């Protein structure tokens, strides 16, 4: 079985974390989903592209989460989450998955 690309894991963590928080009304539970997926993606980033790239992509993941909040006020929650998830997925693919 092929492993799941880090770009898919990272995007799923952002979308899934928001979805879980919204549907359960428990922000902490959404945070757990976000953190677990981020850790899994970071592990792959480190293995595929090295520690420097993993650090940059990890920072992008956290920045996407933080940036989705003010962006949501302008374009809506779901469009914001999908937008930042897509940006992180693209960066992850370009830096780590493309070479795997």
Tab-separated table of N, CA, C and O in Angstrom:
chain	number	residue	atom	x	y	z
A	1	UNK	N	0.850	-1.187	0.000
A	1	UNK	CA	0.000	0.000	0.000
A	1	UNK	C	0.891	1.244	0.000
A	1	UNK	O	1.810	1.370	0.786
A	2	UNK	N	0.587	2.143	-0.892
A	2	UNK	CA	1.358	3.379	-0.951
A	2	UNK	C	1.041	4.241	0.253
A	2	UNK	O	-0.086	4.277	0.734
A	3	UNK	N	2.051	4.974	0.695
A	3	UNK	CA	1.798	5.877	1.817
A	3	UNK	C	1.051	7.119	1.341
A	3	UNK	O	1.115	7.482	0.173
A	4	UNK	N	0.366	7.728	2.239
A	4	UNK	CA	-0.397	8.937	1.915
A	4	UNK	C	0.589	10.098	1.807
A	4	UNK	O	1.418	10.299	2.703
A	5	UNK	N	0.537	10.882	0.740
A	5	UNK	CA	1.460	12.013	0.593
A	5	UNK	C	1.295	13.033	1.724
A	5	UNK	O	0.181	13.261	2.224
A	6	UNK	N	2.399	13.650	2.095
A	6	UNK	CA	2.359	14.636	3.175
A	6	UNK	C	1.451	15.813	2.826
A	6	UNK	O	0.831	16.402	3.715
A	7	UNK	N	1.343	16.138	1.548
A	7	UNK	CA	0.463	17.241	1.144
A	7	UNK	C	-0.990	16.924	1.473
A	7	UNK	O	-1.742	17.801	1.927
A	8	UNK	N	-1.383	15.680	1.290
A	8	UNK	CA	-2.754	15.259	1.606
A	8	UNK	C	-2.973	15.254	3.118
A	8	UNK	O	-4.020	15.685	3.612
A	9	UNK	N	-1.980	14.784	3.856
A	9	UNK	CA	-2.097	14.759	5.322
A	9	UNK	C	-2.241	16.175	5.868
A	9	UNK	O	-3.101	16.445	6.706
A	10	UNK	N	-1.398	17.097	5.399
A	10	UNK	CA	-1.437	18.472	5.892
A	10	UNK	C	-2.770	19.149	5.570
A	10	UNK	O	-3.389	19.779	6.439
A	11	UNK	N	-3.221	19.014	4.325
A	11	UNK	CA	-4.498	19.624	3.944
A	11	UNK	C	-5.648	19.004	4.729
A	11	UNK	O	-6.551	19.712	5.195
A	12	UNK	N	-5.601	17.702	4.909
A	12	UNK	CA	-6.652	17.020	5.674
A	12	UNK	C	-6.662	17.453	7.133
A	12	UNK	O	-7.729	17.534	7.748
A	13	UNK	N	-5.495	17.721	7.678
A	13	UNK	CA	-5.427	18.199	9.060
A	13	UNK	C	-6.083	19.551	9.235
A	13	UNK	O	-6.809	19.788	10.209
A	14	UNK	N	-5.863	20.442	8.288
A	14	UNK	CA	-6.478	21.769	8.375
A	14	UNK	C	-7.986	21.697	8.175
A	14	UNK	O	-8.756	22.263	8.956
A	15	UNK	N	-8.406	20.982	7.146
A	15	UNK	CA	-9.841	20.868	6.865
A	15	UNK	C	-10.522	20.028	7.947
A	15	UNK	O	-11.576	20.399	8.471
A	16	UNK	N	-9.920	18.906	8.283
A	16	UNK	CA	-10.505	18.020	9.291
A	16	UNK	C	-10.552	18.645	10.667
A	16	UNK	O	-11.537	18.481	11.396
A	17	UNK	N	-9.505	19.359	11.033
A	17	UNK	CA	-9.494	20.029	12.330
A	17	UNK	C	-10.624	21.039	12.455
A	17	UNK	O	-11.332	21.089	13.461
A	18	UNK	N	-10.809	21.829	11.395
A	18	UNK	CA	-11.901	22.795	11.422
A	18	UNK	C	-13.254	22.088	11.451
A	18	UNK	O	-14.137	22.443	12.226
A	19	UNK	N	-13.398	21.071	10.606
A	19	UNK	CA	-14.675	20.351	10.555
A	19	UNK	C	-15.034	19.713	11.878
A	19	UNK	O	-16.172	19.824	12.346
A	20	UNK	N	-14.072	19.064	12.505
A	20	UNK	CA	-14.334	18.428	13.808
A	20	UNK	C	-14.708	19.487	14.849
A	20	UNK	O	-15.663	19.308	15.610
A	21	UNK	N	-13.963	20.575	14.882
A	21	UNK	CA	-14.268	21.639	15.855
A	21	UNK	C	-15.666	22.218	15.624
A	21	UNK	O	-16.416	22.459	16.574
A	22	UNK	N	-16.005	22.418	14.378
A	22	UNK	CA	-17.309	23.008	14.063
A	22	UNK	C	-18.457	22.060	14.383
A	22	UNK	O	-19.459	22.447	14.962
A	23	UNK	N	-18.329	20.789	13.966
A	23	UNK	CA	-19.446	19.861	14.119
A	23	UNK	C	-19.608	19.313	15.524
A	23	UNK	O	-20.715	18.993	15.929
A	24	UNK	N	-18.522	19.233	16.276
A	24	UNK	CA	-18.636	18.742	17.655
A	24	UNK	C	-18.816	19.895	18.644
A	24	UNK	O	-19.152	19.662	19.794
A	25	UNK	N	-18.542	21.117	18.178
A	25	UNK	CA	-18.556	22.301	19.038
A	25	UNK	C	-17.512	22.202	20.152
A	25	UNK	O	-17.659	22.794	21.213
A	26	UNK	N	-16.458	21.434	19.897
A	26	UNK	CA	-15.346	21.285	20.839
A	26	UNK	C	-14.060	21.665	20.109
A	26	UNK	O	-13.484	20.857	19.378
A	27	UNK	N	-13.633	22.905	20.330
A	27	UNK	CA	-12.454	23.409	19.637
A	27	UNK	C	-11.208	22.592	19.970
A	27	UNK	O	-10.341	22.403	19.130
A	28	UNK	N	-11.141	22.100	21.205
A	28	UNK	CA	-9.973	21.318	21.612
A	28	UNK	C	-9.859	20.030	20.796
A	28	UNK	O	-8.759	19.603	20.449
A	29	UNK	N	-10.977	19.420	20.489
A	29	UNK	CA	-10.974	18.195	19.693
A	29	UNK	C	-10.487	18.488	18.263
A	29	UNK	O	-9.704	17.719	17.693
A	30	UNK	N	-10.911	19.594	17.718
A	30	UNK	CA	-10.406	20.016	16.412
A	30	UNK	C	-8.906	20.282	16.468
A	30	UNK	O	-8.176	19.968	15.524
A	31	UNK	N	-8.457	20.842	17.578
A	31	UNK	CA	-7.029	21.085	17.767
A	31	UNK	C	-6.219	19.799	17.808
A	31	UNK	O	-5.088	19.747	17.311
A	32	UNK	N	-6.795	18.765	18.380
A	32	UNK	CA	-6.115	17.464	18.408
A	32	UNK	C	-5.952	16.933	16.984
A	32	UNK	O	-4.876	16.454	16.607
A	33	UNK	N	-7.013	17.017	16.194
A	33	UNK	CA	-6.940	16.565	14.800
A	33	UNK	C	-5.869	17.362	14.053
A	33	UNK	O	-5.032	16.796	13.341
A	34	UNK	N	-5.876	18.670	14.230
A	34	UNK	CA	-4.904	19.551	13.590
A	34	UNK	C	-3.475	19.171	13.999
A	34	UNK	O	-2.589	19.058	13.149
A	35	UNK	N	-3.258	18.943	15.284
A	35	UNK	CA	-1.923	18.624	15.784
A	35	UNK	C	-1.434	17.252	15.326
A	35	UNK	O	-0.273	17.101	14.938
A	36	UNK	N	-2.304	16.250	15.378
A	36	UNK	CA	-1.899	14.899	14.971
A	36	UNK	C	-1.533	14.876	13.484
A	36	UNK	O	-0.507	14.310	13.093
A	37	UNK	N	-2.350	15.494	12.664
A	37	UNK	CA	-2.051	15.536	11.238
A	37	UNK	C	-0.780	16.349	10.969
A	37	UNK	O	0.044	15.959	10.129
A	38	UNK	N	-0.613	17.441	11.684
A	38	UNK	CA	0.594	18.257	11.518
A	38	UNK	C	1.844	17.488	11.899
A	38	UNK	O	2.869	17.567	11.211
A	39	UNK	N	1.772	16.719	12.973
A	39	UNK	CA	2.924	15.911	13.397
A	39	UNK	C	3.232	14.823	12.375
A	39	UNK	O	4.403	14.552	12.066
A	40	UNK	N	2.202	14.188	11.848
A	40	UNK	CA	2.400	13.143	10.835
A	40	UNK	C	3.013	13.731	9.564
A	40	UNK	O	3.934	13.146	8.973
A	41	UNK	N	2.512	14.875	9.137
A	41	UNK	CA	3.064	15.533	7.943
A	41	UNK	C	4.516	15.954	8.201
A	41	UNK	O	5.382	15.758	7.342
A	42	UNK	N	4.783	16.497	9.377
A	42	UNK	CA	6.137	16.943	9.706
A	42	UNK	C	7.129	15.787	9.694
A	42	UNK	O	8.274	15.954	9.254
A	43	UNK	N	6.692	14.650	10.147
A	43	UNK	CA	7.563	13.472	10.134
A	43	UNK	C	7.938	13.115	8.688
A	43	UNK	O	9.100	12.830	8.389
A	44	UNK	N	6.969	13.155	7.801
A	44	UNK	CA	7.255	12.870	6.385
A	44	UNK	C	8.108	13.967	5.755
A	44	UNK	O	9.009	13.681	4.973
A	45	UNK	N	7.816	15.228	6.084
A	45	UNK	CA	8.616	16.326	5.542
A	45	UNK	C	10.083	16.151	5.921
A	45	UNK	O	10.967	16.332	5.102
A	46	UNK	N	10.309	15.816	7.170
A	46	UNK	CA	11.671	15.633	7.670
A	46	UNK	C	12.362	14.497	6.917
A	46	UNK	O	13.513	14.631	6.491
A	47	UNK	N	11.662	13.392	6.742
A	47	UNK	CA	12.231	12.227	6.066
A	47	UNK	C	12.483	12.500	4.584
A	47	UNK	O	13.510	12.099	4.035
A	48	UNK	N	11.564	13.190	3.928
A	48	UNK	CA	11.645	13.388	2.479
A	48	UNK	C	12.504	14.580	2.077
A	48	UNK	O	13.135	14.554	1.023
A	49	UNK	N	12.489	15.642	2.885
A	49	UNK	CA	13.146	16.882	2.451
A	49	UNK	C	14.155	17.434	3.450
A	49	UNK	O	14.786	18.444	3.171
A	50	UNK	N	14.274	16.819	4.622
A	50	UNK	CA	15.249	17.273	5.601
A	50	UNK	C	14.654	18.181	6.659
A	50	UNK	O	13.521	18.653	6.545
A	51	UNK	N	15.452	18.425	7.706
A	51	UNK	CA	14.939	19.199	8.852
A	51	UNK	C	14.630	20.656	8.538
A	51	UNK	O	13.675	21.217	9.069
A	52	UNK	N	15.422	21.277	7.675
A	52	UNK	CA	15.160	22.681	7.334
A	52	UNK	C	13.833	22.855	6.628
A	52	UNK	O	13.021	23.730	6.978
A	53	UNK	N	13.597	22.017	5.644
A	53	UNK	CA	12.333	22.075	4.909
A	53	UNK	C	11.165	21.732	5.813
A	53	UNK	O	10.095	22.347	5.723
A	54	UNK	N	11.372	20.766	6.704
A	54	UNK	CA	10.304	20.395	7.642
A	54	UNK	C	9.958	21.573	8.540
A	54	UNK	O	8.782	21.817	8.823
A	55	UNK	N	10.962	22.317	8.963
A	55	UNK	CA	10.708	23.497	9.793
A	55	UNK	C	9.930	24.571	9.058
A	55	UNK	O	8.985	25.159	9.597
A	56	UNK	N	10.313	24.810	7.809
A	56	UNK	CA	9.618	25.821	7.006
A	56	UNK	C	8.180	25.396	6.730
A	56	UNK	O	7.242	26.195	6.861
A	57	UNK	N	7.985	24.133	6.356
A	57	UNK	CA	6.632	23.654	6.082
A	57	UNK	C	5.789	23.608	7.358
A	57	UNK	O	4.585	23.899	7.323
A	58	UNK	N	6.406	23.271	8.475
A	58	UNK	CA	5.679	23.301	9.745
A	58	UNK	C	5.231	24.713	10.101
A	58	UNK	O	4.103	24.926	10.551
A	59	UNK	N	6.111	25.674	9.869
A	59	UNK	CA	5.746	27.074	10.113
A	59	UNK	C	4.623	27.512	9.176
A	59	UNK	O	3.704	28.240	9.582
A	60	UNK	N	4.668	27.042	7.928
A	60	UNK	CA	3.603	27.371	6.979
A	60	UNK	C	2.275	26.770	7.432
A	60	UNK	O	1.219	27.403	7.291
A	61	UNK	N	2.315	25.558	7.969
A	61	UNK	CA	1.112	24.881	8.469
A	61	UNK	C	0.477	25.694	9.610
A	61	UNK	O	-0.725	25.955	9.601
A	62	UNK	N	1.309	26.109	10.558
A	62	UNK	CA	0.807	26.906	11.697
A	62	UNK	C	0.319	28.274	11.212
A	62	UNK	O	-0.730	28.755	11.658
A	63	UNK	N	1.063	28.885	10.295
A	63	UNK	CA	0.648	30.187	9.754
A	63	UNK	C	-0.671	30.078	8.993
A	63	UNK	O	-1.506	30.984	9.055
A	64	UNK	N	-0.857	28.967	8.293
A	64	UNK	CA	-2.115	28.762	7.571
A	64	UNK	C	-3.283	28.671	8.545
A	64	UNK	O	-4.343	29.262	8.329
A	65	UNK	N	-3.083	27.927	9.627
A	65	UNK	CA	-4.125	27.820	10.648
A	65	UNK	C	-4.448	29.199	11.222
A	65	UNK	O	-5.612	29.601	11.283
A	66	UNK	N	-3.426	29.930	11.607
A	66	UNK	CA	-3.638	31.261	12.191
A	66	UNK	C	-4.223	32.226	11.167
A	66	UNK	O	-5.131	33.008	11.477
A	67	UNK	N	-3.725	32.180	9.944
A	67	UNK	CA	-4.184	33.100	8.915
A	67	UNK	C	-5.590	32.829	8.422
A	67	UNK	O	-6.249	33.721	7.882
A	68	UNK	N	-6.058	31.613	8.620
A	68	UNK	CA	-7.416	31.298	8.162
A	68	UNK	C	-8.470	32.056	8.954
A	68	UNK	O	-9.558	32.321	8.438
A	69	UNK	N	-8.150	32.425	10.177
A	69	UNK	CA	-9.134	33.119	11.020
A	69	UNK	C	-9.467	34.517	10.498
A	69	UNK	O	-10.642	34.819	10.275
A	70	UNK	N	-8.487	35.395	10.284
A	70	UNK	CA	-8.847	36.707	9.727
A	70	UNK	C	-9.352	36.610	8.288
A	70	UNK	O	-10.219	37.398	7.889
A	71	UNK	N	-8.839	35.653	7.532
A	71	UNK	CA	-9.318	35.477	6.163
A	71	UNK	C	-10.786	35.067	6.147
A	71	UNK	O	-11.549	35.497	5.278
A	72	UNK	N	-11.201	34.271	7.123
A	72	UNK	CA	-12.595	33.822	7.201
A	72	UNK	C	-13.558	34.994	7.372
A	72	UNK	O	-14.696	34.938	6.899
A	73	UNK	N	-13.100	36.047	8.025
A	73	UNK	CA	-13.963	37.218	8.208
A	73	UNK	C	-14.220	37.933	6.882
A	73	UNK	O	-15.216	38.632	6.745
A	74	UNK	N	-13.340	37.718	5.923
A	74	UNK	CA	-13.488	38.389	4.631
A	74	UNK	C	-14.196	37.526	3.596
A	74	UNK	O	-14.974	38.028	2.804
A	75	UNK	N	-13.901	36.210	3.589
A	75	UNK	CA	-14.451	35.365	2.534
A	75	UNK	C	-15.317	34.220	3.038
A	75	UNK	O	-15.886	33.479	2.240
A	76	UNK	N	-15.416	34.046	4.340
A	76	UNK	CA	-16.201	32.951	4.905
A	76	UNK	C	-15.290	31.845	5.439
A	76	UNK	O	-14.153	31.699	5.000
A	77	UNK	N	-15.834	31.067	6.357
A	77	UNK	CA	-15.027	30.064	7.045
A	77	UNK	C	-14.547	28.951	6.115
A	77	UNK	O	-13.349	28.665	6.042
A	78	UNK	N	-15.476	28.286	5.449
A	78	UNK	CA	-15.067	27.157	4.618
A	78	UNK	C	-14.166	27.571	3.461
A	78	UNK	O	-13.148	26.907	3.203
A	79	UNK	N	-14.482	28.646	2.727
A	79	UNK	CA	-13.552	29.065	1.670
A	79	UNK	C	-12.150	29.377	2.208
A	79	UNK	O	-11.144	29.054	1.571
A	80	UNK	N	-12.095	29.970	3.382
A	80	UNK	CA	-10.814	30.271	3.995
A	80	UNK	C	-10.041	29.000	4.317
A	80	UNK	O	-8.857	28.872	3.994
A	81	UNK	N	-10.708	28.048	4.936
A	81	UNK	CA	-10.047	26.793	5.313
A	81	UNK	C	-9.575	26.048	4.067
A	81	UNK	O	-8.439	25.559	4.011
A	82	UNK	N	-10.430	25.965	3.052
A	82	UNK	CA	-10.019	25.275	1.832
A	82	UNK	C	-8.877	26.011	1.130
A	82	UNK	O	-7.974	25.382	0.564
A	83	UNK	N	-8.904	27.324	1.173
A	83	UNK	CA	-7.835	28.099	0.547
A	83	UNK	C	-6.478	27.882	1.199
A	83	UNK	O	-5.480	27.616	0.513
A	84	UNK	N	-6.436	27.975	2.526
A	84	UNK	CA	-5.149	27.789	3.204
A	84	UNK	C	-4.708	26.328	3.133
A	84	UNK	O	-3.508	26.051	3.021
A	85	UNK	N	-5.651	25.398	3.162
A	85	UNK	CA	-5.297	23.981	3.040
A	85	UNK	C	-4.687	23.717	1.664
A	85	UNK	O	-3.697	22.982	1.546
A	86	UNK	N	-5.257	24.315	0.645
A	86	UNK	CA	-4.704	24.161	-0.697
A	86	UNK	C	-3.309	24.753	-0.820
A	86	UNK	O	-2.430	24.164	-1.458
A	87	UNK	N	-3.101	25.900	-0.202
A	87	UNK	CA	-1.780	26.536	-0.246
A	87	UNK	C	-0.729	25.675	0.451
A	87	UNK	O	0.384	25.491	-0.053
A	88	UNK	N	-1.081	25.124	1.604
A	88	UNK	CA	-0.142	24.265	2.333
A	88	UNK	C	0.105	22.976	1.558
A	88	UNK	O	1.241	22.487	1.488
A	89	UNK	N	-0.939	22.421	0.968
A	89	UNK	CA	-0.773	21.198	0.176
A	89	UNK	C	0.163	21.446	-1.008
A	89	UNK	O	1.040	20.618	-1.294
A	90	UNK	N	-0.010	22.555	-1.675
A	90	UNK	CA	0.843	22.881	-2.813
A	90	UNK	C	2.297	23.048	-2.377
A	90	UNK	O	3.213	22.514	-3.015
A	91	UNK	N	2.515	23.765	-1.299
A	91	UNK	CA	3.884	23.951	-0.790
A	91	UNK	C	4.490	22.613	-0.375
A	91	UNK	O	5.657	22.327	-0.666
A	92	UNK	N	3.708	21.791	0.283
A	92	UNK	CA	4.186	20.484	0.723
A	92	UNK	C	4.544	19.608	-0.469
A	92	UNK	O	5.587	18.933	-0.480
A	93	UNK	N	3.711	19.620	-1.469
A	93	UNK	CA	3.995	18.830	-2.662
A	93	UNK	C	5.275	19.325	-3.334
A	93	UNK	O	6.143	18.531	-3.705
A	94	UNK	N	5.398	20.642	-3.474
A	94	UNK	CA	6.541	21.218	-4.178
A	94	UNK	C	7.860	20.937	-3.454
A	94	UNK	O	8.890	20.677	-4.079
A	95	UNK	N	7.839	20.995	-2.137
A	95	UNK	CA	9.065	20.848	-1.357
A	95	UNK	C	9.390	19.383	-1.043
A	95	UNK	O	10.554	18.983	-1.090
A	96	UNK	N	8.382	18.577	-0.728
A	96	UNK	CA	8.659	17.225	-0.242
A	96	UNK	C	8.109	16.110	-1.125
A	96	UNK	O	8.849	15.207	-1.497
A	97	UNK	N	6.859	16.159	-1.474
A	97	UNK	CA	6.219	15.022	-2.159
A	97	UNK	C	6.692	14.845	-3.597
A	97	UNK	O	6.789	13.725	-4.086
A	98	UNK	N	6.965	15.923	-4.259
A	98	UNK	CA	7.352	15.868	-5.665
A	98	UNK	C	8.610	15.020	-5.861
A	98	UNK	O	8.770	14.366	-6.883
A	99	UNK	N	9.471	15.012	-4.870
A	99	UNK	CA	10.750	14.304	-4.978
A	99	UNK	C	10.677	12.876	-4.443
A	99	UNK	O	11.637	12.134	-4.580
A	100	UNK	N	9.569	12.527	-3.835
A	100	UNK	CA	9.470	11.195	-3.205
A	100	UNK	C	9.123	10.121	-4.206
A	100	UNK	O	8.596	10.315	-5.234
